[in-house]
mmCIF file with all atom_site columns, C-alpha atoms in Angstrom:
data_model
loop_
_atom_site.group_PDB
_atom_site.id
_atom_site.type_symbol
_atom_site.label_atom_id
_atom_site.label_alt_id
_atom_site.label_comp_id
_atom_site.label_asym_id
_atom_site.label_entity_id
_atom_site.label_seq_id
_atom_site.pdbx_PDB_ins_code
_atom_site.Cartn_x
_atom_site.Cartn_y
_atom_site.Cartn_z
_atom_site.occupancy
_atom_site.B_iso_or_equiv
_atom_site.pdbx_formal_charge
_atom_site.auth_seq_id
_atom_site.auth_comp_id
_atom_site.auth_asym_id
_atom_site.auth_atom_id
_atom_site.pdbx_PDB_model_num
ATOM 1   C CA . MET Z 1 1   ? 193.567 -33.760 186.387 1.00 0.00 ? 87  MET Z CA 1
ATOM 2   C CA . PRO Z 1 2   ? 195.098 -34.413 189.928 1.00 0.00 ? 88  PRO Z CA 1
ATOM 3   C CA . VAL Z 1 3   ? 195.270 -31.295 192.090 1.00 0.00 ? 89  VAL Z CA 1
ATOM 4   C CA . GLY Z 1 4   ? 198.738 -30.109 192.449 1.00 0.00 ? 90  GLY Z CA 1
ATOM 5   C CA . LYS Z 1 5   ? 200.103 -31.662 188.732 1.00 0.00 ? 91  LYS Z CA 1
ATOM 6   C CA . ARG Z 1 6   ? 200.955 -29.554 185.835 1.00 0.00 ? 92  ARG Z CA 1
ATOM 7   C CA . SER Z 1 7   ? 200.612 -31.039 182.371 1.00 0.00 ? 93  SER Z CA 1
ATOM 8   C CA . ALA Z 1 8   ? 204.674 -31.273 181.266 1.00 0.00 ? 94  ALA Z CA 1
ATOM 9   C CA . LYS Z 1 9   ? 204.320 -28.034 178.443 1.00 0.00 ? 95  LYS Z CA 1
ATOM 10  C CA . PRO Z 1 10  ? 206.404 -29.748 174.953 1.00 0.00 ? 96  PRO Z CA 1
ATOM 11  C CA . SER Z 1 11  ? 209.006 -28.133 173.321 1.00 0.00 ? 97  SER Z CA 1
ATOM 12  C CA . GLY Z 1 12  ? 207.601 -26.110 170.604 1.00 0.00 ? 98  GLY Z CA 1
ATOM 13  C CA . PRO Z 1 13  ? 209.218 -25.399 167.141 1.00 0.00 ? 99  PRO Z CA 1
ATOM 14  C CA . GLY Z 1 14  ? 210.851 -22.519 168.000 1.00 0.00 ? 100 GLY Z CA 1
ATOM 15  C CA . GLU Z 1 15  ? 212.407 -23.954 172.021 1.00 0.00 ? 101 GLU Z CA 1
ATOM 16  C CA . GLN Z 1 16  ? 214.189 -26.279 169.370 1.00 0.00 ? 102 GLN Z CA 1
ATOM 17  C CA . GLY Z 1 17  ? 215.643 -24.698 166.820 1.00 0.00 ? 103 GLY Z CA 1
ATOM 18  C CA . TRP Z 1 18  ? 216.938 -21.803 169.510 1.00 0.00 ? 104 TRP Z CA 1
ATOM 19  C CA . GLN Z 1 19  ? 218.202 -25.059 170.386 1.00 0.00 ? 105 GLN Z CA 1
ATOM 20  C CA . ALA Z 1 20  ? 220.353 -26.183 167.328 1.00 0.00 ? 106 ALA Z CA 1
ATOM 21  C CA . GLN Z 1 21  ? 221.425 -22.337 166.983 1.00 0.00 ? 107 GLN Z CA 1
ATOM 22  C CA . LYS Z 1 22  ? 222.921 -22.518 169.818 1.00 0.00 ? 108 LYS Z CA 1
ATOM 23  C CA . SER Z 1 23  ? 224.658 -26.106 169.355 1.00 0.00 ? 109 SER Z CA 1
ATOM 24  C CA . ALA Z 1 24  ? 226.312 -24.865 165.409 1.00 0.00 ? 110 ALA Z CA 1
ATOM 25  C CA . ALA Z 1 25  ? 227.503 -21.649 167.085 1.00 0.00 ? 111 ALA Z CA 1
ATOM 26  C CA . THR Z 1 26  ? 229.322 -24.111 170.169 1.00 0.00 ? 112 THR Z CA 1
ATOM 27  C CA . ARG Z 1 27  ? 230.585 -25.800 166.906 1.00 0.00 ? 113 ARG Z CA 1
ATOM 28  C CA . ASP Z 1 28  ? 231.786 -22.715 164.769 1.00 0.00 ? 114 ASP Z CA 1
ATOM 29  C CA . GLN Z 1 29  ? 232.884 -21.565 168.232 1.00 0.00 ? 115 GLN Z CA 1
ATOM 30  C CA . ILE Z 1 30  ? 234.940 -24.839 168.611 1.00 0.00 ? 116 ILE Z CA 1
ATOM 31  C CA . LEU Z 1 31  ? 235.940 -25.036 164.679 1.00 0.00 ? 117 LEU Z CA 1
ATOM 32  C CA . SER Z 1 32  ? 237.266 -20.987 164.880 1.00 0.00 ? 118 SER Z CA 1
ATOM 33  C CA . ALA Z 1 33  ? 239.467 -22.138 167.976 1.00 0.00 ? 119 ALA Z CA 1
ATOM 34  C CA . ALA Z 1 34  ? 240.860 -24.938 166.389 1.00 0.00 ? 120 ALA Z CA 1
ATOM 35  C CA . VAL Z 1 35  ? 241.827 -23.133 163.186 1.00 0.00 ? 121 VAL Z CA 1
ATOM 36  C CA . ARG Z 1 36  ? 243.322 -20.397 165.539 1.00 0.00 ? 122 ARG Z CA 1
ATOM 37  C CA . CYS Z 1 37  ? 245.717 -23.235 167.684 1.00 0.00 ? 123 CYS Z CA 1
ATOM 38  C CA . ILE Z 1 38  ? 246.576 -24.961 164.209 1.00 0.00 ? 124 ILE Z CA 1
ATOM 39  C CA . VAL Z 1 39  ? 247.739 -21.354 162.798 1.00 0.00 ? 125 VAL Z CA 1
ATOM 40  C CA . GLU Z 1 40  ? 249.395 -20.784 166.212 1.00 0.00 ? 126 GLU Z CA 1
ATOM 41  C CA . LEU Z 1 41  ? 250.806 -24.417 167.476 1.00 0.00 ? 127 LEU Z CA 1
ATOM 42  C CA . GLY Z 1 42  ? 250.556 -26.375 164.739 1.00 0.00 ? 128 GLY Z CA 1
ATOM 43  C CA . TYR Z 1 43  ? 248.726 -29.661 163.434 1.00 0.00 ? 129 TYR Z CA 1
ATOM 44  C CA . SER Z 1 44  ? 251.175 -31.143 165.996 1.00 0.00 ? 130 SER Z CA 1
ATOM 45  C CA . ARG Z 1 45  ? 250.724 -29.583 168.720 1.00 0.00 ? 131 ARG Z CA 1
ATOM 46  C CA . THR Z 1 46  ? 246.714 -29.123 168.759 1.00 0.00 ? 132 THR Z CA 1
ATOM 47  C CA . THR Z 1 47  ? 245.240 -30.888 171.142 1.00 0.00 ? 133 THR Z CA 1
ATOM 48  C CA . THR Z 1 48  ? 241.848 -30.833 172.554 1.00 0.00 ? 134 THR Z CA 1
ATOM 49  C CA . MET Z 1 49  ? 242.291 -29.612 175.478 1.00 0.00 ? 135 MET Z CA 1
ATOM 50  C CA . LYS Z 1 50  ? 243.594 -26.133 173.670 1.00 0.00 ? 136 LYS Z CA 1
ATOM 51  C CA . ILE Z 1 51  ? 241.338 -26.154 171.666 1.00 0.00 ? 137 ILE Z CA 1
ATOM 52  C CA . ALA Z 1 52  ? 239.008 -25.935 174.481 1.00 0.00 ? 138 ALA Z CA 1
ATOM 53  C CA . GLU Z 1 53  ? 240.524 -23.610 176.572 1.00 0.00 ? 139 GLU Z CA 1
ATOM 54  C CA . ARG Z 1 54  ? 240.566 -20.877 172.879 1.00 0.00 ? 140 ARG Z CA 1
ATOM 55  C CA . ALA Z 1 55  ? 237.281 -21.381 172.133 1.00 0.00 ? 141 ALA Z CA 1
ATOM 56  C CA . GLY Z 1 56  ? 236.294 -21.182 175.954 1.00 0.00 ? 142 GLY Z CA 1
ATOM 57  C CA . LEU Z 1 57  ? 234.802 -24.148 176.887 1.00 0.00 ? 143 LEU Z CA 1
ATOM 58  C CA . SER Z 1 58  ? 235.024 -27.282 178.676 1.00 0.00 ? 144 SER Z CA 1
ATOM 59  C CA . ARG Z 1 59  ? 236.978 -30.207 177.459 1.00 0.00 ? 145 ARG Z CA 1
ATOM 60  C CA . GLY Z 1 60  ? 233.949 -32.193 178.237 1.00 0.00 ? 146 GLY Z CA 1
ATOM 61  C CA . ALA Z 1 61  ? 231.361 -29.821 176.700 1.00 0.00 ? 147 ALA Z CA 1
ATOM 62  C CA . THR Z 1 62  ? 234.148 -29.255 173.338 1.00 0.00 ? 148 THR Z CA 1
ATOM 63  C CA . LEU Z 1 63  ? 234.235 -33.718 173.310 1.00 0.00 ? 149 LEU Z CA 1
ATOM 64  C CA . HIS Z 1 64  ? 230.171 -33.776 173.439 1.00 0.00 ? 150 HIS Z CA 1
ATOM 65  C CA . HIS Z 1 65  ? 230.353 -31.885 169.904 1.00 0.00 ? 151 HIS Z CA 1
ATOM 66  C CA . PHE Z 1 66  ? 233.474 -33.755 168.798 1.00 0.00 ? 152 PHE Z CA 1
ATOM 67  C CA . PRO Z 1 67  ? 234.749 -37.106 170.477 1.00 0.00 ? 153 PRO Z CA 1
ATOM 68  C CA . SER Z 1 68  ? 238.119 -36.813 169.269 1.00 0.00 ? 154 SER Z CA 1
ATOM 69  C CA . LYS Z 1 69  ? 240.502 -34.963 167.565 1.00 0.00 ? 155 LYS Z CA 1
ATOM 70  C CA . LEU Z 1 70  ? 240.278 -35.948 164.420 1.00 0.00 ? 156 LEU Z CA 1
ATOM 71  C CA . ASP Z 1 71  ? 236.288 -36.058 164.746 1.00 0.00 ? 157 ASP Z CA 1
ATOM 72  C CA . ILE Z 1 72  ? 237.369 -31.967 165.582 1.00 0.00 ? 158 ILE Z CA 1
ATOM 73  C CA . ILE Z 1 73  ? 240.000 -31.979 161.970 1.00 0.00 ? 159 ILE Z CA 1
ATOM 74  C CA . ARG Z 1 74  ? 237.621 -33.567 160.399 1.00 0.00 ? 160 ARG Z CA 1
ATOM 75  C CA . ALA Z 1 75  ? 235.065 -30.814 160.789 1.00 0.00 ? 161 ALA Z CA 1
ATOM 76  C CA . ALA Z 1 76  ? 237.750 -28.176 161.029 1.00 0.00 ? 162 ALA Z CA 1
ATOM 77  C CA . VAL Z 1 77  ? 238.753 -29.000 156.636 1.00 0.00 ? 163 VAL Z CA 1
ATOM 78  C CA . ASP Z 1 78  ? 235.084 -28.759 155.856 1.00 0.00 ? 164 ASP Z CA 1
ATOM 79  C CA . TYR Z 1 79  ? 235.468 -25.076 157.311 1.00 0.00 ? 165 TYR Z CA 1
ATOM 80  C CA . LEU Z 1 80  ? 238.569 -24.088 156.499 1.00 0.00 ? 166 LEU Z CA 1
ATOM 81  C CA . HIS Z 1 81  ? 237.375 -25.434 152.355 1.00 0.00 ? 167 HIS Z CA 1
ATOM 82  C CA . GLU Z 1 82  ? 233.705 -23.089 152.582 1.00 0.00 ? 168 GLU Z CA 1
ATOM 83  C CA . ARG Z 1 83  ? 235.401 -20.510 154.478 1.00 0.00 ? 169 ARG Z CA 1
ATOM 84  C CA . ARG Z 1 84  ? 238.644 -20.614 151.412 1.00 0.00 ? 170 ARG Z CA 1
ATOM 85  C CA . LEU Z 1 85  ? 236.133 -20.786 148.902 1.00 0.00 ? 171 LEU Z CA 1
ATOM 86  C CA . ARG Z 1 86  ? 233.597 -17.820 149.747 1.00 0.00 ? 172 ARG Z CA 1
ATOM 87  C CA . ALA Z 1 87  ? 236.227 -15.403 150.153 1.00 0.00 ? 173 ALA Z CA 1
ATOM 88  C CA . PHE Z 1 88  ? 238.368 -15.853 146.759 1.00 0.00 ? 174 PHE Z CA 1
ATOM 89  C CA . ARG Z 1 89  ? 235.072 -16.259 145.187 1.00 0.00 ? 175 ARG Z CA 1
ATOM 90  C CA . THR Z 1 90  ? 233.263 -12.397 146.551 1.00 0.00 ? 176 THR Z CA 1
ATOM 91  C CA . SER Z 1 91  ? 238.081 -11.168 145.933 1.00 0.00 ? 177 SER Z CA 1
ATOM 92  C CA . VAL Z 1 92  ? 237.467 -12.065 142.019 1.00 0.00 ? 178 VAL Z CA 1
ATOM 93  C CA . THR Z 1 93  ? 233.749 -12.011 141.373 1.00 0.00 ? 179 THR Z CA 1
ATOM 94  C CA . SER Z 1 94  ? 233.441 -8.973  142.885 1.00 0.00 ? 180 SER Z CA 1
ATOM 95  C CA . ILE Z 1 95  ? 236.396 -6.561  140.500 1.00 0.00 ? 181 ILE Z CA 1
ATOM 96  C CA . PRO Z 1 96  ? 234.771 -3.254  139.528 1.00 0.00 ? 182 PRO Z CA 1
ATOM 97  C CA . GLU Z 1 97  ? 234.076 -2.626  136.002 1.00 0.00 ? 183 GLU Z CA 1
ATOM 98  C CA . GLY Z 1 98  ? 237.103 -2.096  133.850 1.00 0.00 ? 184 GLY Z CA 1
ATOM 99  C CA . THR Z 1 99  ? 240.163 -3.001  136.154 1.00 0.00 ? 185 THR Z CA 1
ATOM 100 C CA . ASP Z 1 100 ? 242.133 -3.719  134.778 1.00 0.00 ? 186 ASP Z CA 1
ATOM 101 C CA . ARG Z 1 101 ? 241.593 -8.114  135.537 1.00 0.00 ? 187 ARG Z CA 1
ATOM 102 C CA . ILE Z 1 102 ? 244.783 -10.003 135.363 1.00 0.00 ? 188 ILE Z CA 1
ATOM 103 C CA . LYS Z 1 103 ? 246.118 -6.952  138.054 1.00 0.00 ? 189 LYS Z CA 1
ATOM 104 C CA . ALA Z 1 104 ? 242.775 -8.008  140.132 1.00 0.00 ? 190 ALA Z CA 1
ATOM 105 C CA . ALA Z 1 105 ? 242.702 -11.603 140.309 1.00 0.00 ? 191 ALA Z CA 1
ATOM 106 C CA . THR Z 1 106 ? 246.952 -11.703 140.851 1.00 0.00 ? 192 THR Z CA 1
ATOM 107 C CA . GLU Z 1 107 ? 246.335 -9.708  144.262 1.00 0.00 ? 193 GLU Z CA 1
ATOM 108 C CA . ALA Z 1 108 ? 242.436 -11.574 145.242 1.00 0.00 ? 194 ALA Z CA 1
ATOM 109 C CA . TYR Z 1 109 ? 245.239 -15.025 144.659 1.00 0.00 ? 195 TYR Z CA 1
ATOM 110 C CA . TRP Z 1 110 ? 247.610 -13.209 147.013 1.00 0.00 ? 196 TRP Z CA 1
ATOM 111 C CA . ALA Z 1 111 ? 245.018 -12.394 149.156 1.00 0.00 ? 197 ALA Z CA 1
ATOM 112 C CA . HIS Z 1 112 ? 244.351 -16.323 149.363 1.00 0.00 ? 198 HIS Z CA 1
ATOM 113 C CA . ALA Z 1 113 ? 247.203 -16.902 150.148 1.00 0.00 ? 199 ALA Z CA 1
ATOM 114 C CA . THR Z 1 114 ? 248.615 -15.310 152.629 1.00 0.00 ? 200 THR Z CA 1
ATOM 115 C CA . HIS Z 1 115 ? 245.091 -15.281 154.644 1.00 0.00 ? 201 HIS Z CA 1
ATOM 116 C CA . PRO Z 1 116 ? 245.182 -17.459 157.946 1.00 0.00 ? 202 PRO Z CA 1
ATOM 117 C CA . ILE Z 1 117 ? 243.192 -19.585 156.128 1.00 0.00 ? 203 ILE Z CA 1
ATOM 118 C CA . PHE Z 1 118 ? 245.557 -21.018 153.840 1.00 0.00 ? 204 PHE Z CA 1
ATOM 119 C CA . VAL Z 1 119 ? 247.858 -21.140 156.335 1.00 0.00 ? 205 VAL Z CA 1
ATOM 120 C CA . ALA Z 1 120 ? 246.041 -23.305 158.517 1.00 0.00 ? 206 ALA Z CA 1
ATOM 121 C CA . PHE Z 1 121 ? 245.215 -25.559 155.061 1.00 0.00 ? 207 PHE Z CA 1
ATOM 122 C CA . PHE Z 1 122 ? 248.949 -25.580 154.530 1.00 0.00 ? 208 PHE Z CA 1
ATOM 123 C CA . GLU Z 1 123 ? 249.884 -26.663 158.262 1.00 0.00 ? 209 GLU Z CA 1
ATOM 124 C CA . LEU Z 1 124 ? 247.701 -29.628 157.563 1.00 0.00 ? 210 LEU Z CA 1
ATOM 125 C CA . SER Z 1 125 ? 249.016 -30.272 153.895 1.00 0.00 ? 211 SER Z CA 1
ATOM 126 C CA . VAL Z 1 126 ? 253.035 -30.944 155.459 1.00 0.00 ? 212 VAL Z CA 1
ATOM 127 C CA . ALA Z 1 127 ? 251.398 -33.176 158.532 1.00 0.00 ? 213 ALA Z CA 1
ATOM 128 C CA . ALA Z 1 128 ? 249.100 -34.786 156.322 1.00 0.00 ? 214 ALA Z CA 1
ATOM 129 C CA . ARG Z 1 129 ? 252.699 -35.855 154.235 1.00 0.00 ? 215 ARG Z CA 1
ATOM 130 C CA . THR Z 1 130 ? 252.739 -38.833 157.068 1.00 0.00 ? 216 THR Z CA 1
ATOM 131 C CA . ASP Z 1 131 ? 249.672 -38.688 158.556 1.00 0.00 ? 217 ASP Z CA 1
ATOM 132 C CA . LYS Z 1 132 ? 247.583 -41.135 156.427 1.00 0.00 ? 218 LYS Z CA 1
ATOM 133 C CA . GLU Z 1 133 ? 244.045 -40.215 158.148 1.00 0.00 ? 219 GLU Z CA 1
ATOM 134 C CA . LEU Z 1 134 ? 244.243 -36.598 157.609 1.00 0.00 ? 220 LEU Z CA 1
ATOM 135 C CA . ARG Z 1 135 ? 245.945 -37.068 153.764 1.00 0.00 ? 221 ARG Z CA 1
ATOM 136 C CA . LYS Z 1 136 ? 242.527 -38.995 153.737 1.00 0.00 ? 222 LYS Z CA 1
ATOM 137 C CA . ILE Z 1 137 ? 240.591 -35.926 155.044 1.00 0.00 ? 223 ILE Z CA 1
ATOM 138 C CA . LEU Z 1 138 ? 242.382 -33.443 152.817 1.00 0.00 ? 224 LEU Z CA 1
ATOM 139 C CA . GLN Z 1 139 ? 242.658 -34.647 149.515 1.00 0.00 ? 225 GLN Z CA 1
ATOM 140 C CA . PRO Z 1 140 ? 238.973 -34.026 148.872 1.00 0.00 ? 226 PRO Z CA 1
ATOM 141 C CA . ALA Z 1 141 ? 239.052 -30.862 149.841 1.00 0.00 ? 227 ALA Z CA 1
ATOM 142 C CA . GLN Z 1 142 ? 242.235 -29.742 148.034 1.00 0.00 ? 228 GLN Z CA 1
ATOM 143 C CA . LYS Z 1 143 ? 240.593 -31.245 144.770 1.00 0.00 ? 229 LYS Z CA 1
ATOM 144 C CA . SER Z 1 144 ? 237.017 -29.746 145.400 1.00 0.00 ? 230 SER Z CA 1
ATOM 145 C CA . PHE Z 1 145 ? 239.152 -26.099 146.163 1.00 0.00 ? 231 PHE Z CA 1
ATOM 146 C CA . ASP Z 1 146 ? 241.042 -26.700 143.241 1.00 0.00 ? 232 ASP Z CA 1
ATOM 147 C CA . GLU Z 1 147 ? 237.657 -27.402 141.107 1.00 0.00 ? 233 GLU Z CA 1
ATOM 148 C CA . GLU Z 1 148 ? 236.026 -24.746 142.093 1.00 0.00 ? 234 GLU Z CA 1
ATOM 149 C CA . TRP Z 1 149 ? 238.693 -21.981 141.582 1.00 0.00 ? 235 TRP Z CA 1
ATOM 150 C CA . TYR Z 1 150 ? 239.375 -23.101 137.793 1.00 0.00 ? 236 TYR Z CA 1
ATOM 151 C CA . LYS Z 1 151 ? 234.907 -22.494 137.439 1.00 0.00 ? 237 LYS Z CA 1
ATOM 152 C CA . THR Z 1 152 ? 236.009 -18.934 138.743 1.00 0.00 ? 238 THR Z CA 1
ATOM 153 C CA . ALA Z 1 153 ? 238.468 -18.008 136.486 1.00 0.00 ? 239 ALA Z CA 1
ATOM 154 C CA . GLN Z 1 154 ? 236.106 -19.002 133.923 1.00 0.00 ? 240 GLN Z CA 1
ATOM 155 C CA . GLU Z 1 155 ? 233.210 -17.088 135.643 1.00 0.00 ? 241 GLU Z CA 1
ATOM 156 C CA . VAL Z 1 156 ? 235.826 -14.114 135.202 1.00 0.00 ? 242 VAL Z CA 1
ATOM 157 C CA . PHE Z 1 157 ? 238.109 -14.693 132.268 1.00 0.00 ? 243 PHE Z CA 1
ATOM 158 C CA . PRO Z 1 158 ? 235.458 -15.943 129.679 1.00 0.00 ? 244 PRO Z CA 1
ATOM 159 C CA . GLU Z 1 159 ? 236.702 -14.402 126.555 1.00 0.00 ? 245 GLU Z CA 1
ATOM 160 C CA . TRP Z 1 160 ? 240.312 -16.439 127.461 1.00 0.00 ? 246 TRP Z CA 1
ATOM 161 C CA . GLN Z 1 161 ? 238.328 -19.614 126.579 1.00 0.00 ? 247 GLN Z CA 1
ATOM 162 C CA . SER Z 1 162 ? 239.137 -20.226 122.987 1.00 0.00 ? 248 SER Z CA 1
ATOM 163 C CA . ASP Z 1 163 ? 242.561 -20.795 124.225 1.00 0.00 ? 249 ASP Z CA 1
ATOM 164 C CA . LYS Z 1 164 ? 242.228 -23.344 127.088 1.00 0.00 ? 250 LYS Z CA 1
ATOM 165 C CA . ALA Z 1 165 ? 245.992 -24.531 126.813 1.00 0.00 ? 251 ALA Z CA 1
ATOM 166 C CA . ALA Z 1 166 ? 247.328 -20.992 127.350 1.00 0.00 ? 252 ALA Z CA 1
ATOM 167 C CA . PHE Z 1 167 ? 244.462 -20.009 130.317 1.00 0.00 ? 253 PHE Z CA 1
ATOM 168 C CA . ASP Z 1 168 ? 244.484 -23.904 132.118 1.00 0.00 ? 254 ASP Z CA 1
ATOM 169 C CA . LEU Z 1 169 ? 249.059 -23.082 131.846 1.00 0.00 ? 255 LEU Z CA 1
ATOM 170 C CA . ALA Z 1 170 ? 247.887 -19.171 133.221 1.00 0.00 ? 256 ALA Z CA 1
ATOM 171 C CA . LEU Z 1 171 ? 245.881 -20.570 136.243 1.00 0.00 ? 257 LEU Z CA 1
ATOM 172 C CA . SER Z 1 172 ? 249.061 -22.808 136.746 1.00 0.00 ? 258 SER Z CA 1
ATOM 173 C CA . LEU Z 1 173 ? 251.566 -20.122 137.090 1.00 0.00 ? 259 LEU Z CA 1
ATOM 174 C CA . VAL Z 1 174 ? 248.943 -17.921 139.518 1.00 0.00 ? 260 VAL Z CA 1
ATOM 175 C CA . GLN Z 1 175 ? 248.242 -20.481 141.871 1.00 0.00 ? 261 GLN Z CA 1
ATOM 176 C CA . HIS Z 1 176 ? 251.858 -22.069 141.661 1.00 0.00 ? 262 HIS Z CA 1
ATOM 177 C CA . LEU Z 1 177 ? 254.077 -18.929 141.803 1.00 0.00 ? 263 LEU Z CA 1
ATOM 178 C CA . MET Z 1 178 ? 251.833 -17.009 144.690 1.00 0.00 ? 264 MET Z CA 1
ATOM 179 C CA . GLU Z 1 179 ? 251.189 -20.199 146.722 1.00 0.00 ? 265 GLU Z CA 1
ATOM 180 C CA . GLY Z 1 180 ? 255.181 -20.635 146.704 1.00 0.00 ? 266 GLY Z CA 1
ATOM 181 C CA . ILE Z 1 181 ? 255.748 -17.378 147.392 1.00 0.00 ? 267 ILE Z CA 1
ATOM 182 C CA . ALA Z 1 182 ? 253.856 -17.151 150.203 1.00 0.00 ? 268 ALA Z CA 1
ATOM 183 C CA . ILE Z 1 183 ? 254.558 -20.519 152.007 1.00 0.00 ? 269 ILE Z CA 1
ATOM 184 C CA . SER Z 1 184 ? 258.722 -19.159 151.159 1.00 0.00 ? 270 SER Z CA 1
ATOM 185 C CA . SER Z 1 185 ? 257.952 -16.275 153.208 1.00 0.00 ? 271 SER Z CA 1
ATOM 186 C CA . MET Z 1 186 ? 256.274 -18.357 155.939 1.00 0.00 ? 272 MET Z CA 1
ATOM 187 C CA . THR Z 1 187 ? 260.036 -20.359 156.609 1.00 0.00 ? 273 THR Z CA 1
ATOM 188 C CA . HIS Z 1 188 ? 262.399 -18.647 154.945 1.00 0.00 ? 274 HIS Z CA 1
ATOM 189 C CA . GLN Z 1 189 ? 263.313 -15.248 156.657 1.00 0.00 ? 275 GLN Z CA 1
ATOM 190 C CA . ARG Z 1 190 ? 264.514 -13.741 154.092 1.00 0.00 ? 276 ARG Z CA 1
ATOM 191 C CA . GLN Z 1 191 ? 261.826 -12.422 152.298 1.00 0.00 ? 277 GLN Z CA 1
ATOM 192 C CA . PRO Z 1 192 ? 261.256 -12.763 148.568 1.00 0.00 ? 278 PRO Z CA 1
ATOM 193 C CA . ASP Z 1 193 ? 261.317 -9.472  146.613 1.00 0.00 ? 279 ASP Z CA 1
ATOM 194 C CA . LEU Z 1 194 ? 257.308 -9.558  146.197 1.00 0.00 ? 280 LEU Z CA 1
ATOM 195 C CA . ASP Z 1 195 ? 256.533 -6.694  143.926 1.00 0.00 ? 281 ASP Z CA 1
ATOM 196 C CA . ARG Z 1 196 ? 259.318 -7.846  141.782 1.00 0.00 ? 282 ARG Z CA 1
ATOM 197 C CA . LEU Z 1 197 ? 257.708 -11.143 141.248 1.00 0.00 ? 283 LEU Z CA 1
ATOM 198 C CA . LYS Z 1 198 ? 254.118 -10.040 141.043 1.00 0.00 ? 284 LYS Z CA 1
ATOM 199 C CA . GLN Z 1 199 ? 255.621 -7.673  138.165 1.00 0.00 ? 285 GLN Z CA 1
ATOM 200 C CA . TYR Z 1 200 ? 256.775 -10.379 136.768 1.00 0.00 ? 286 TYR Z CA 1
ATOM 201 C CA . LEU Z 1 201 ? 253.528 -12.780 137.141 1.00 0.00 ? 287 LEU Z CA 1
ATOM 202 C CA . GLU Z 1 202 ? 251.723 -10.457 135.111 1.00 0.00 ? 288 GLU Z CA 1
ATOM 203 C CA . ASP Z 1 203 ? 253.763 -9.787  132.203 1.00 0.00 ? 289 ASP Z CA 1
ATOM 204 C CA . GLN Z 1 204 ? 253.756 -13.609 132.096 1.00 0.00 ? 290 GLN Z CA 1
ATOM 205 C CA . LEU Z 1 205 ? 250.059 -13.578 132.018 1.00 0.00 ? 291 LEU Z CA 1
ATOM 206 C CA . ARG Z 1 206 ? 248.691 -11.478 130.427 1.00 0.00 ? 292 ARG Z CA 1
ATOM 207 C CA . ALA Z 1 207 ? 251.734 -12.404 127.091 1.00 0.00 ? 293 ALA Z CA 1
ATOM 208 C CA . LEU Z 1 208 ? 249.120 -15.680 127.153 1.00 0.00 ? 294 LEU Z CA 1
ATOM 209 C CA . ALA Z 1 209 ? 245.953 -13.542 127.552 1.00 0.00 ? 295 ALA Z CA 1
ATOM 210 C CA . PRO Z 1 210 ? 244.321 -13.198 124.735 1.00 0.00 ? 296 PRO Z CA 1
ATOM 211 C CA . ALA Z 1 211 ? 244.874 -8.687  123.531 1.00 0.00 ? 297 ALA Z CA 1
ATOM 212 C CA . SER Z 1 212 ? 241.327 -8.092  124.345 1.00 0.00 ? 298 SER Z CA 1
ATOM 213 C CA . ILE Z 1 213 ? 241.886 -8.261  127.933 1.00 0.00 ? 299 ILE Z CA 1
ATOM 214 C CA . ARG Z 1 214 ? 246.029 -8.063  128.242 1.00 0.00 ? 300 ARG Z CA 1
#
């Protein structure tokens, strides 16, 4: 080997793994910032510059990971979808033994419908009404959430599967009433009588449920 020359030390798996972890952490940082922007500013006012500012990165560093706003939004929808499902499944499947499952499941969906993650998804849903590209990104994620939410509810209420029509109606009531109340709370100055509406919903669910879980 010539004097004064050193052989290049190849980057080992450890270094490559660290770089991959760093890149993944930066992506999550950008996506988390994108969600905050969507919640705080709305979809139309969310820009790559605003996202970069909230992420504490330069615009160039942000564009290195996501070349355009649409690329960020596409990844942010997956990010939101994963966290929506994880949070809802965790809250519903961790209901303690002996707990009123109807009440607990209703409260779990209410917590989901009032979480910033849902707010971001709702904001994107409104924007998707007139944005064809965004709609194509959002619809599969919503379909996947609905399927997973249905599957989770089946696991929580296995004895309800003997009356599928009543079960489906109960889930539809929970989803549409809870989301409707949450959206109304976001968009209307006058707040609904939440306790009364929740109690009414629970009463209707008990009327639909098998006697064993009322």
